[in-house]
CSV table of C-alpha atoms and ligand atoms in Angstrom, one decimal:
chain,number,residue,atom,x,y,z
A,278,MET,CA,234.2,2.4,41.4
A,279,ALA,CA,234.0,-1.0,39.8
A,280,GLU,CA,234.4,-4.3,42.0
A,281,PRO,CA,237.7,-5.5,41.8
A,282,PRO,CA,238.1,-8.9,39.8
A,283,ALA,CA,238.0,-12.4,41.1
A,284,PHE,CA,240.6,-13.9,43.1
A,285,LEU,CA,243.0,-16.5,41.7
A,286,SER,CA,241.8,-19.9,42.7
A,287,ALA,CA,242.4,-23.7,42.5
A,288,GLN,CA,238.9,-23.8,41.4
A,289,ASP,CA,240.2,-23.2,37.8
A,290,VAL,CA,241.0,-26.4,36.5
A,291,GLY,CA,244.3,-26.3,34.4
A,292,SER,CA,245.5,-22.8,36.0
A,293,PHE,CA,248.6,-22.5,37.8
A,294,ALA,CA,246.7,-22.1,41.1
A,295,TYR,CA,245.1,-25.5,40.5
A,296,LEU,CA,248.2,-27.4,39.6
A,297,THR,CA,250.0,-25.9,42.6
A,298,MET,CA,247.4,-27.3,45.1
A,299,LYS,CA,246.9,-30.5,43.1
A,300,ASP,CA,250.7,-31.3,42.8
A,301,ARG,CA,253.1,-29.0,44.2
A,302,ALA,CA,251.4,-28.5,47.7
A,303,PRO,CA,251.0,-32.4,48.4
A,304,GLN,CA,254.6,-32.8,47.4
A,305,ILE,CA,255.9,-30.1,49.8
A,306,LEU,CA,253.8,-31.9,52.6
A,307,THR,CA,255.4,-35.1,51.7
A,308,LYS,CA,258.8,-33.7,51.9
A,309,ALA,CA,258.2,-32.3,55.2
A,310,ILE,CA,257.0,-35.8,56.4
A,311,ASP,CA,260.0,-37.2,55.0
A,312,THR,CA,262.3,-34.7,56.8
A,313,LEU,CA,260.8,-35.3,59.9
A,314,HIS,CA,261.4,-39.1,59.7
A,315,ARG,CA,264.8,-38.8,58.6
A,316,HIS,CA,265.5,-36.6,61.8
A,317,LYS,CA,264.0,-39.2,64.1
A,318,ASN,CA,267.4,-40.6,65.5
A,319,GLU,CA,268.3,-36.9,66.2
A,320,PHE,CA,265.2,-36.4,68.0
A,321,PHE,CA,265.8,-39.7,70.1
A,322,GLU,CA,269.3,-38.6,71.0
A,323,LYS,CA,268.2,-35.1,71.9
A,324,HIS,CA,264.8,-35.9,73.9
A,325,GLY,CA,264.6,-39.8,74.1
A,326,GLU,CA,261.2,-41.4,73.9
A,327,LYS,CA,259.4,-38.2,74.0
A,328,GLY,CA,261.2,-37.1,71.1
A,329,MET,CA,260.2,-40.3,69.0
A,330,GLU,CA,256.7,-39.8,70.1
A,331,ALA,CA,256.5,-36.2,69.2
A,332,GLU,CA,258.1,-37.1,65.7
A,333,LYS,CA,255.1,-39.6,65.3
A,334,LYS,CA,252.5,-37.2,66.1
A,335,ALA,CA,253.9,-34.4,63.9
A,336,ILE,CA,253.8,-37.1,61.0
A,337,SER,CA,250.3,-37.9,61.7
A,338,LEU,CA,249.1,-34.3,61.7
A,339,LEU,CA,250.9,-33.5,58.5
A,340,SER,CA,249.5,-36.8,56.9
A,341,LYS,CA,246.0,-35.8,57.9
A,342,LEU,CA,246.7,-32.3,56.4
A,343,ARG,CA,247.7,-33.7,53.2
A,344,ASN,CA,244.7,-35.9,53.0
A,345,GLU,CA,242.3,-33.1,53.7
A,346,LEU,CA,244.0,-31.1,51.0
A,347,GLN,CA,243.8,-34.0,48.4
A,348,THR,CA,240.2,-34.6,49.0
A,349,ASP,CA,239.0,-31.1,49.1
A,350,LYS,CA,237.7,-31.0,52.7
A,351,PRO,CA,236.5,-28.0,54.3
A,352,ILE,CA,239.1,-25.6,55.8
A,353,ASN,CA,239.2,-26.3,59.5
A,354,PRO,CA,239.6,-23.5,62.0
A,355,LEU,CA,243.1,-23.4,63.6
A,356,VAL,CA,243.0,-25.1,67.1
A,357,ASP,CA,246.4,-23.7,68.5
A,358,LYS,CA,246.6,-20.7,70.7
A,359,CYS,CA,249.0,-18.3,69.1
A,360,ILE,CA,248.7,-14.6,68.8
A,361,ASP,CA,247.4,-14.9,65.3
A,362,THR,CA,244.9,-17.8,65.7
A,363,ASP,CA,241.8,-15.4,66.1
A,364,ILE,CA,242.7,-13.5,63.3
A,365,TRP,CA,243.1,-16.6,61.2
A,366,ASN,CA,239.9,-18.0,62.4
A,367,GLN,CA,237.9,-14.7,61.8
A,368,TYR,CA,239.2,-14.5,58.2
A,369,LEU,CA,238.2,-18.0,57.6
A,370,GLU,CA,234.6,-16.8,58.9
A,371,TYR,CA,234.8,-14.0,56.5
A,372,GLN,CA,235.7,-16.4,53.7
A,373,GLN,CA,232.6,-18.3,54.6
A,374,SER,CA,230.5,-15.2,54.7
A,375,LEU,CA,231.5,-14.6,51.1
A,376,LEU,CA,229.7,-17.8,50.0
A,377,SER,CA,226.1,-18.5,49.6
A,378,GLU,CA,224.2,-21.2,51.4
A,379,SER,CA,224.4,-23.8,48.6
A,380,ASP,CA,228.1,-23.4,48.2
A,381,GLY,CA,228.6,-25.1,51.5
A,382,LYS,CA,232.0,-24.4,53.5
A,383,PRO,CA,235.2,-22.8,52.0
A,384,SER,CA,237.3,-25.8,50.9
A,385,TRP,CA,240.9,-26.1,49.4
A,386,PHE,CA,239.9,-26.1,45.8
A,387,HIS,CA,236.9,-23.6,46.2
A,388,SER,CA,238.4,-20.9,48.1
A,389,PRO,CA,241.0,-17.9,46.8
A,390,TRP,CA,244.5,-19.6,46.2
A,391,LEU,CA,246.3,-17.1,48.4
A,392,PHE,CA,244.2,-18.0,51.3
A,393,VAL,CA,244.6,-21.8,51.0
A,394,GLU,CA,248.1,-21.6,50.2
A,395,CYS,CA,249.1,-19.5,53.2
A,396,TYR,CA,246.7,-21.5,55.3
A,397,MET,CA,248.7,-24.8,54.5
A,398,TYR,CA,251.8,-23.2,55.8
A,399,ARG,CA,250.1,-22.0,58.8
A,400,ARG,CA,248.8,-25.6,59.4
A,401,ILE,CA,252.4,-27.0,59.0
A,402,HIS,CA,253.3,-24.7,61.9
A,403,GLU,CA,250.3,-25.7,63.9
A,404,ALA,CA,251.0,-29.3,63.5
A,405,ILE,CA,254.7,-28.8,64.6
A,406,ILE,CA,254.1,-26.6,67.8
A,407,GLN,CA,251.6,-29.2,68.7
A,408,CYS,CA,254.5,-31.5,69.3
A,409,PRO,CA,256.8,-30.5,72.1
A,410,PRO,CA,259.7,-31.2,72.6
A,411,ILE,CA,260.3,-30.8,68.9
A,412,ASP,CA,257.9,-27.9,68.4
A,413,ASP,CA,260.6,-25.6,67.4
A,414,PHE,CA,261.7,-27.8,64.4
A,415,ASP,CA,261.8,-25.9,61.0
A,416,VAL,CA,260.9,-28.7,58.5
A,417,PHE,CA,262.4,-26.5,55.7
A,418,ARG,CA,265.5,-25.6,57.3
A,419,GLU,CA,267.5,-28.3,55.6
A,420,CYS,CA,266.6,-27.1,52.2
A,421,LYS,CA,267.3,-23.5,52.9
A,422,ASP,CA,270.7,-24.3,54.2
A,423,LYS,CA,271.4,-26.5,51.3
A,424,ASN,CA,270.3,-23.7,48.9
A,425,PHE,CA,272.9,-21.6,50.6
A,426,PHE,CA,276.0,-24.1,50.5
A,427,GLU,CA,275.1,-25.0,46.8
A,428,SER,CA,275.1,-21.3,45.9
A,429,GLN,CA,278.5,-20.7,47.5
A,430,GLU,CA,280.6,-20.1,44.4
A,431,SER,CA,278.1,-17.5,43.2
A,432,ILE,CA,278.1,-15.9,46.8
A,433,SER,CA,281.8,-15.7,46.8
A,434,ILE,CA,281.6,-13.9,43.4
A,435,LEU,CA,279.0,-11.7,44.8
A,436,CYS,CA,281.1,-10.8,47.9
A,437,THR,CA,284.3,-10.1,45.9
A,438,HIS,CA,282.2,-7.7,43.8
A,439,LEU,CA,280.8,-6.0,46.7
A,440,GLN,CA,284.1,-5.6,48.4
A,441,GLN,CA,285.9,-4.2,45.3
A,442,LEU,CA,282.9,-1.8,44.9
A,443,THR,CA,283.0,-0.5,48.4
A,444,ARG,CA,286.7,0.3,48.1
A,445,SER,CA,286.2,2.6,45.1
A,446,ILE,CA,282.8,4.2,46.1
A,447,GLU,CA,284.3,7.4,47.1
A,448,ASP,CA,285.8,7.8,43.5
A,449,LEU,CA,282.5,7.0,41.9
A,450,ASP,CA,280.8,9.9,39.9
A,451,GLU,CA,276.9,10.1,39.8
A,452,ASN,CA,276.4,8.0,36.7
A,453,GLN,CA,278.8,5.2,37.9
A,454,LEU,CA,276.9,5.4,41.1
A,455,LYS,CA,273.4,4.8,39.5
A,456,SER,CA,275.0,2.0,37.4
A,457,GLU,CA,276.3,0.2,40.2
A,458,PHE,CA,273.0,0.6,42.1
A,459,PHE,CA,271.0,-0.7,39.2
A,460,LYS,CA,273.4,-3.7,39.1
A,461,LEU,CA,272.8,-4.7,42.6
A,462,LEU,CA,269.1,-4.3,42.1
A,463,GLN,CA,269.2,-6.6,39.1
A,464,ILE,CA,271.1,-9.1,40.9
A,465,SER,CA,268.8,-9.1,44.0
A,466,LEU,CA,265.8,-9.4,41.2
A,467,TRP,CA,267.3,-12.6,39.7
A,468,GLY,CA,268.2,-13.9,43.2
A,469,ASN,CA,264.4,-14.3,43.4
A,470,LYS,CA,264.6,-17.2,40.9
A,471,CYS,CA,265.9,-19.3,43.5
A,472,ASP,CA,262.9,-19.9,45.8
A,473,LEU,CA,262.2,-23.4,46.9
A,474,SER,CA,258.5,-23.7,47.0
A,475,LEU,CA,258.3,-23.4,43.2
A,476,SER,CA,260.7,-26.5,42.9
A,477,GLY,CA,258.7,-28.2,45.6
A,478,GLY,CA,261.6,-28.0,47.8
A,479,LYS,CA,264.2,-29.4,45.2
A,480,SER,CA,267.6,-27.9,44.8
A,481,SER,CA,267.2,-24.5,43.2
A,482,SER,CA,270.6,-22.8,44.0
A,483,GLN,CA,272.5,-20.2,42.0
A,484,LYS,CA,275.4,-21.9,40.0
A,485,THR,CA,276.1,-19.5,37.4
A,486,ASP,CA,278.0,-15.9,37.8
A,487,VAL,CA,274.8,-13.7,37.9
A,488,VAL,CA,277.1,-10.4,37.9
A,489,SER,CA,278.3,-11.1,34.5
A,490,SER,CA,274.9,-12.4,33.3
A,491,LEU,CA,273.0,-9.2,33.8
A,492,GLU,CA,273.4,-7.6,30.2
A,493,ASP,CA,272.0,-11.1,28.8
A,494,LEU,CA,269.0,-11.0,31.3
A,495,LYS,CA,267.9,-7.6,30.7
A,496,PRO,CA,265.3,-8.4,28.0
A,497,PHE,CA,263.5,-10.4,30.5
A,498,ILE,CA,262.7,-7.5,32.5
A,499,VAL,CA,259.0,-6.7,31.5
A,500,VAL,CA,258.6,-3.7,33.7
A,501,ASN,CA,261.5,-1.7,34.5
A,502,GLU,CA,260.8,1.4,36.6
A,503,LEU,CA,264.2,1.6,38.2
A,504,GLU,CA,264.6,5.2,37.0
A,505,HIS,CA,262.0,6.3,39.6
A,506,LEU,CA,264.0,4.8,42.5
A,507,TRP,CA,267.2,6.7,41.3
A,508,THR,CA,265.2,9.9,41.0
A,509,LEU,CA,263.9,9.5,44.4
A,510,LEU,CA,267.3,8.4,46.3
A,511,SER,CA,269.4,11.1,44.3
A,512,ARG,CA,266.9,13.7,45.4
A,513,TYR,CA,267.3,12.8,49.0
A,514,ARG,CA,271.0,12.4,48.6
A,515,LYS,CA,271.5,16.1,47.3
A,516,THR,CA,269.5,17.5,50.2
A,517,ARG,CA,272.1,16.7,52.7
A,518,ALA,CA,270.4,17.4,55.7
A,519,LYS,CA,268.0,14.7,54.8
A,520,ALA,CA,270.6,12.0,53.5
A,521,SER,CA,271.5,11.2,57.0
A,522,ALA,CA,267.8,10.3,57.7
A,523,VAL,CA,267.1,8.4,54.8
A,524,ARG,CA,265.5,5.0,55.9
A,525,MET,CA,264.8,2.3,53.5
A,526,ASP,CA,262.8,-0.9,54.3
A,527,ILE,CA,263.3,-4.5,52.2
A,528,VAL,CA,260.4,-6.8,52.9
A,529,LEU,CA,262.5,-9.9,52.5
A,530,ASP,CA,261.5,-13.0,50.5
A,531,ASN,CA,263.8,-16.2,50.4
A,532,SER,CA,266.8,-17.2,52.6
A,533,GLY,CA,270.0,-18.6,50.9
A,534,PHE,CA,271.2,-17.1,47.8
A,535,GLU,CA,268.6,-14.5,47.3
A,536,LEU,CA,269.0,-13.1,50.8
A,537,VAL,CA,272.6,-12.7,50.2
A,538,THR,CA,271.8,-10.7,47.2
A,539,ASP,CA,269.3,-8.3,49.4
A,540,LEU,CA,272.1,-7.9,51.9
A,541,VAL,CA,274.7,-7.0,49.4
A,542,LEU,CA,272.3,-4.4,48.1
A,543,ALA,CA,271.6,-3.2,51.7
A,544,ASP,CA,275.4,-2.8,52.3
A,545,PHE,CA,275.8,-0.9,49.1
A,546,LEU,CA,273.0,1.6,50.1
A,547,LEU,CA,274.8,2.4,53.3
A,548,SER,CA,278.3,2.6,51.9
A,549,SER,CA,277.2,4.9,49.0
A,550,LYS,CA,275.3,7.0,51.6
A,551,LEU,CA,271.9,6.5,49.5
A,552,ALA,CA,270.4,5.4,52.6
A,553,ALA,CA,271.5,5.8,56.4
A,554,GLU,CA,269.5,2.7,57.8
A,555,ILE,CA,268.1,-0.5,56.4
A,556,HIS,CA,264.8,-2.2,58.1
A,557,PHE,CA,264.4,-5.7,57.0
A,558,HIS,CA,261.1,-7.5,57.5
A,559,GLY,CA,261.1,-11.3,57.9
A,560,LYS,CA,258.8,-14.1,58.7
A,561,THR,CA,257.9,-15.2,62.3
A,562,ILE,CA,257.5,-18.8,61.3
A,563,PRO,CA,258.7,-21.1,58.4
A,564,TRP,CA,257.0,-20.0,55.3
A,565,PHE,CA,256.6,-21.1,51.6
A,566,VAL,CA,259.6,-23.4,52.0
A,567,SER,CA,262.3,-21.0,51.5
A,568,ASP,CA,261.4,-17.7,53.2
A,569,THR,CA,263.6,-15.9,55.8
A,570,THR,CA,263.1,-16.2,59.5
A,571,LEU,CA,265.3,-14.2,62.2
A,572,HIS,CA,267.2,-17.7,62.6
A,573,ASP,CA,267.9,-17.7,58.8
A,574,PHE,CA,269.0,-14.1,58.7
A,575,SER,CA,271.4,-14.5,61.5
A,576,TRP,CA,272.7,-18.0,60.2
A,577,VAL,CA,273.4,-16.4,56.5
A,578,ILE,CA,275.5,-13.8,58.1
A,579,GLU,CA,277.3,-16.1,60.2
A,580,GLN,CA,277.9,-18.6,57.6
A,581,VAL,CA,279.2,-16.0,55.2
A,582,LYS,CA,281.6,-15.0,57.9
A,583,HIS,CA,282.8,-18.4,58.3
A,584,CYS,CA,283.1,-19.9,54.8
A,585,GLY,CA,286.8,-19.6,54.7
A,586,ASP,CA,287.0,-17.2,52.0
A,587,LYS,CA,288.8,-13.7,53.0
A,588,LEU,CA,286.6,-11.4,51.2
A,589,MET,CA,283.3,-13.3,52.3
A,590,PHE,CA,284.5,-13.0,55.9
A,591,GLN,CA,284.9,-9.2,55.5
A,592,CYS,CA,281.3,-9.0,54.2
A,593,GLY,CA,280.0,-11.1,57.3
A,594,VAL,CA,281.9,-9.2,59.8
A,595,GLY,CA,280.6,-5.9,58.2
A,596,TRP,CA,277.2,-7.1,58.1
A,597,GLU,CA,277.4,-8.2,61.7
A,598,ASN,CA,278.5,-4.7,62.7
A,599,HIS,CA,275.7,-3.1,60.6
A,600,VAL,CA,273.4,-5.2,62.9
A,601,LYS,CA,275.2,-4.4,66.2
A,602,MET,CA,275.2,-0.6,65.4
A,603,GLY,CA,271.5,-0.6,64.4
A,604,ARG,CA,272.1,0.5,60.8
A,605,TRP,CA,270.4,-2.6,60.0
A,606,ALA,CA,267.4,-3.6,61.9
A,607,TYR,CA,265.5,-6.8,61.4
A,608,HIS,CA,261.9,-7.0,62.2
A,609,ASP,CA,259.2,-9.5,62.2
A,610,HIS,CA,255.5,-9.2,62.4
A,611,VAL,CA,252.8,-11.6,62.4
A,612,PHE,CA,250.9,-9.8,59.3
A,613,TRP,CA,253.5,-11.1,57.0
A,614,THR,CA,252.2,-14.7,57.6
A,615,LEU,CA,248.4,-14.0,57.5
A,616,PRO,CA,246.6,-14.5,54.3
A,617,HIS,CA,245.4,-10.7,53.9
A,618,ALA,CA,246.3,-8.6,50.8
A,619,TYR,CA,248.3,-5.5,51.8
A,620,CYS,CA,245.5,-3.4,51.3
A,621,SER,CA,244.1,-4.6,54.7
A,622,MET,CA,247.3,-3.7,56.5
A,623,PRO,CA,245.9,-0.5,57.8
A,624,GLN,CA,242.8,-2.3,59.6
A,625,VAL,CA,244.6,-5.7,60.4
A,626,ALA,CA,248.2,-4.3,61.4
A,627,PRO,CA,247.9,-0.5,62.0
A,628,ASP,CA,251.3,-0.7,63.9
A,629,LEU,CA,253.1,-2.2,61.0
A,630,TYR,CA,251.6,0.3,58.5
A,631,ALA,CA,252.5,3.0,60.7
A,632,GLU,CA,256.3,1.7,60.8
A,633,LEU,CA,256.3,1.4,56.9
A,634,GLN,CA,255.1,5.1,56.7
A,635,LYS,CA,258.4,6.1,58.1
A,636,SER,CA,260.3,4.7,55.2
A,637,CYS,CA,261.5,6.6,52.1
A,638,LEU,CA,261.3,3.6,50.0
A,639,ILE,CA,260.0,0.1,50.6
A,640,LEU,CA,261.4,-2.7,48.4
A,641,PHE,CA,259.1,-5.8,48.4
A,642,LYS,CA,260.9,-9.0,47.4
A,643,GLY,CA,259.5,-11.9,45.6
A,644,ASP,CA,256.6,-13.2,44.0
A,645,LEU,CA,254.3,-13.8,47.1
A,646,ASN,CA,254.8,-10.2,48.1
A,647,TYR,CA,253.6,-9.2,44.6
A,648,ARG,CA,250.5,-11.3,44.9
A,649,LYS,CA,249.5,-9.8,48.2
A,650,LEU,CA,250.3,-6.4,46.9
A,651,THR,CA,247.8,-6.9,44.2
A,652,GLY,CA,245.5,-9.0,46.2
A,653,ASP,CA,246.1,-12.2,44.1
A,654,ARG,CA,243.2,-11.1,41.6
A,655,LYS,CA,242.7,-11.5,37.9
A,656,TRP,CA,243.4,-8.0,37.0
A,657,GLU,CA,243.7,-7.0,33.5
A,658,PHE,CA,247.5,-7.0,32.5
A,659,THR,CA,247.0,-3.2,31.6
A,660,THR,CA,245.5,-2.4,35.0
A,661,PRO,CA,247.8,0.4,36.6
A,662,PHE,CA,249.8,-0.8,39.5
A,663,HIS,CA,248.7,1.9,41.6
A,664,GLN,CA,244.9,0.8,41.2
A,665,ALA,CA,245.8,-2.8,42.0
A,666,LEU,CA,247.3,-1.7,45.2
A,667,GLU,CA,243.7,-0.9,46.3
A,668,GLY,CA,244.8,1.9,48.8
A,669,PHE,CA,248.0,0.4,50.1
A,670,HIS,CA,250.3,3.4,49.8
A,671,PRO,CA,252.4,3.6,53.0
A,672,ALA,CA,255.5,5.3,51.3
A,673,PRO,CA,257.1,5.0,47.8
A,674,LEU,CA,257.6,1.3,47.0
A,675,CYS,CA,258.8,-0.9,44.5
A,676,SER,CA,258.2,-4.6,43.6
A,677,ILE,CA,261.1,-6.8,42.7
A,678,ARG,CA,259.9,-9.9,41.6
A,679,THR,CA,260.1,-12.8,39.1
A,680,LEU,CA,257.2,-13.8,37.8
A,681,LYS,CA,255.8,-17.2,39.3
A,682,ALA,CA,252.0,-16.8,39.5
A,683,GLU,CA,249.3,-15.6,37.1
A,684,VAL,CA,249.1,-12.1,38.3
A,685,GLN,CA,250.5,-9.1,36.4
A,686,VAL,CA,249.6,-5.6,36.1
A,687,GLY,CA,250.9,-2.5,34.7
A,688,LEU,CA,251.8,-3.9,31.3
A,689,GLN,CA,251.7,-1.8,28.1
A,690,PRO,CA,248.6,-2.8,25.8
A,691,GLY,CA,249.7,-5.7,23.5
A,692,GLN,CA,252.8,-6.6,25.8
A,693,ALA,CA,251.1,-9.6,27.4
A,694,GLU,CA,249.7,-10.8,24.2
A,695,GLN,CA,253.3,-10.7,22.6
A,696,LEU,CA,254.7,-12.6,25.5
A,697,THR,CA,252.1,-15.3,25.4
A,698,ALA,CA,253.0,-15.7,21.9
A,699,SER,CA,256.5,-16.3,22.3
A,700,GLU,CA,256.3,-17.9,25.5
A,701,PRO,CA,253.0,-19.3,26.8
A,702,ASN,CA,254.2,-20.0,30.4
A,703,TRP,CA,255.9,-16.6,30.8
A,704,LEU,CA,253.8,-15.8,33.9
A,705,THR,CA,255.0,-18.9,36.0
A,706,THR,CA,258.5,-19.8,35.3
A,707,GLY,CA,260.6,-17.2,37.0
A,708,LYS,CA,262.2,-16.3,33.8
A,709,TYR,CA,260.9,-12.9,33.6
A,710,GLY,CA,261.0,-10.4,36.2
A,711,ILE,CA,259.9,-6.8,37.1
A,712,PHE,CA,260.9,-3.6,38.9
A,713,GLN,CA,257.4,-1.9,39.5
A,714,PHE,CA,257.2,1.4,41.2
A,715,ASP,CA,254.6,3.2,43.0
A,716,SER,CA,254.2,6.2,45.0
A,717,PRO,CA,251.6,7.9,47.2
A,718,LEU,CA,249.7,10.5,45.2
B,937,F1X,O1,257.6,-15.4,46.8
B,937,F1X,P1,258.5,-16.0,46.2
B,937,F1X,O2,259.4,-17.0,46.8
B,937,F1X,O3,259.2,-15.6,45.0
B,937,F1X,O4,257.7,-17.3,45.5
B,937,F1X,C1,256.8,-18.1,46.2
B,937,F1X,C2,255.9,-19.0,45.3
B,937,F1X,O5,256.9,-20.1,44.8
B,937,F1X,O6,255.0,-19.7,45.7
B,937,F1X,C3,253.7,-19.7,45.0
B,937,F1X,C4,253.5,-21.0,44.6
B,937,F1X,O7,253.4,-21.9,45.7
B,937,F1X,C5,254.1,-18.9,43.9
B,937,F1X,O8,253.2,-17.8,43.9
B,937,F1X,C6,255.4,-18.5,43.9
B,937,F1X,O9,255.9,-18.7,42.6
B,938,MN,MN1,259.7,-17.1,49.1
């Protein structure tokens, strides 16, 4: 087998990886510092002088981190004592082992982009947890919450759509059911436009009615393998005995509007009996600005319930019940916030891999998941998805992602060239999307 291609890296001046590390990453750190600063009074009211000292310390650690990044310093081992600290430091040693002696140490602009970007978020976490009593402060919570409130109108439209659909679900024939399923999947796809790390934490909420925009957005789906999902699920549905055992997994991405689109889809999967249980996978620590943690997951459900809108209230109550009854299960695992590509999961997190093997279908939401599925490498655009997964085949899976990084596989010959000709930045603006399916052979 030929060696897989090189990793994307900020070493490539002018690339999206380079611009991210040069411009966006320092901006995100500055914003985190500013957030801490603005909460100074709150820390004082809650914890007195100790809160103020902790805020100062956290700010100085984050400023130091920003300086290391901007001056391309070597990547330092983590100094905290969390369950993943050793794994991180071993990974750093592994990166070091890939370099020859003359290369020196792995540094911010001379290492794989996926590694250094993940490392930045892990270092933000390290900075905060070193600063009790504010060690549980999520520097990104404010932006995540803001995204939810600014998208409230779209969320209300979505909840209304879901409630109407649920009421008529028993009357839908096979084709109608399929069409509704595809609609909700597309809503969940376009929900992925709203991540906050791409906008450097600036507002990126959903303000239009995505339900009625779906037809107009269809031409922007560059890989559409939804038919495979339907074939798989309708097959399970027909073999009745199996239907009650259909488990689906959603590896979540962003909180706020995107999370609501995922919950709406998950609710439909149950009411249509396409699945009997949904397992969600979120992050254990604040991640890539907008990613969903357990707190965000519960918070969003609670907010939907208390928005003052009757149909949203019904959705919120229904979702709370799914959780209570175990039809929805939220899991988090430290692996999702490590820098490893998913092909390493069987070795690094065999328990998680075994868990995913129980699934009938795994949906991977978002761009970062795609980067980890494909190892964030410079694959040819026509490389088969199955090959780019490099042996990661726990169960049938589908990536649902808007394109926000320079990695894409499984395109038709000539397709990438055509896209480049019509829109040079097609890989990174989030305007295009994919549904890319793979099944173990
Ligand atoms: O996974 P998500 O939320 O869809 O996107 C995360 C993201 O914004 O972060 C990286 C840049 O910082 C990009 O790869 C990607 O666009
Ligand atoms: Mn994200």
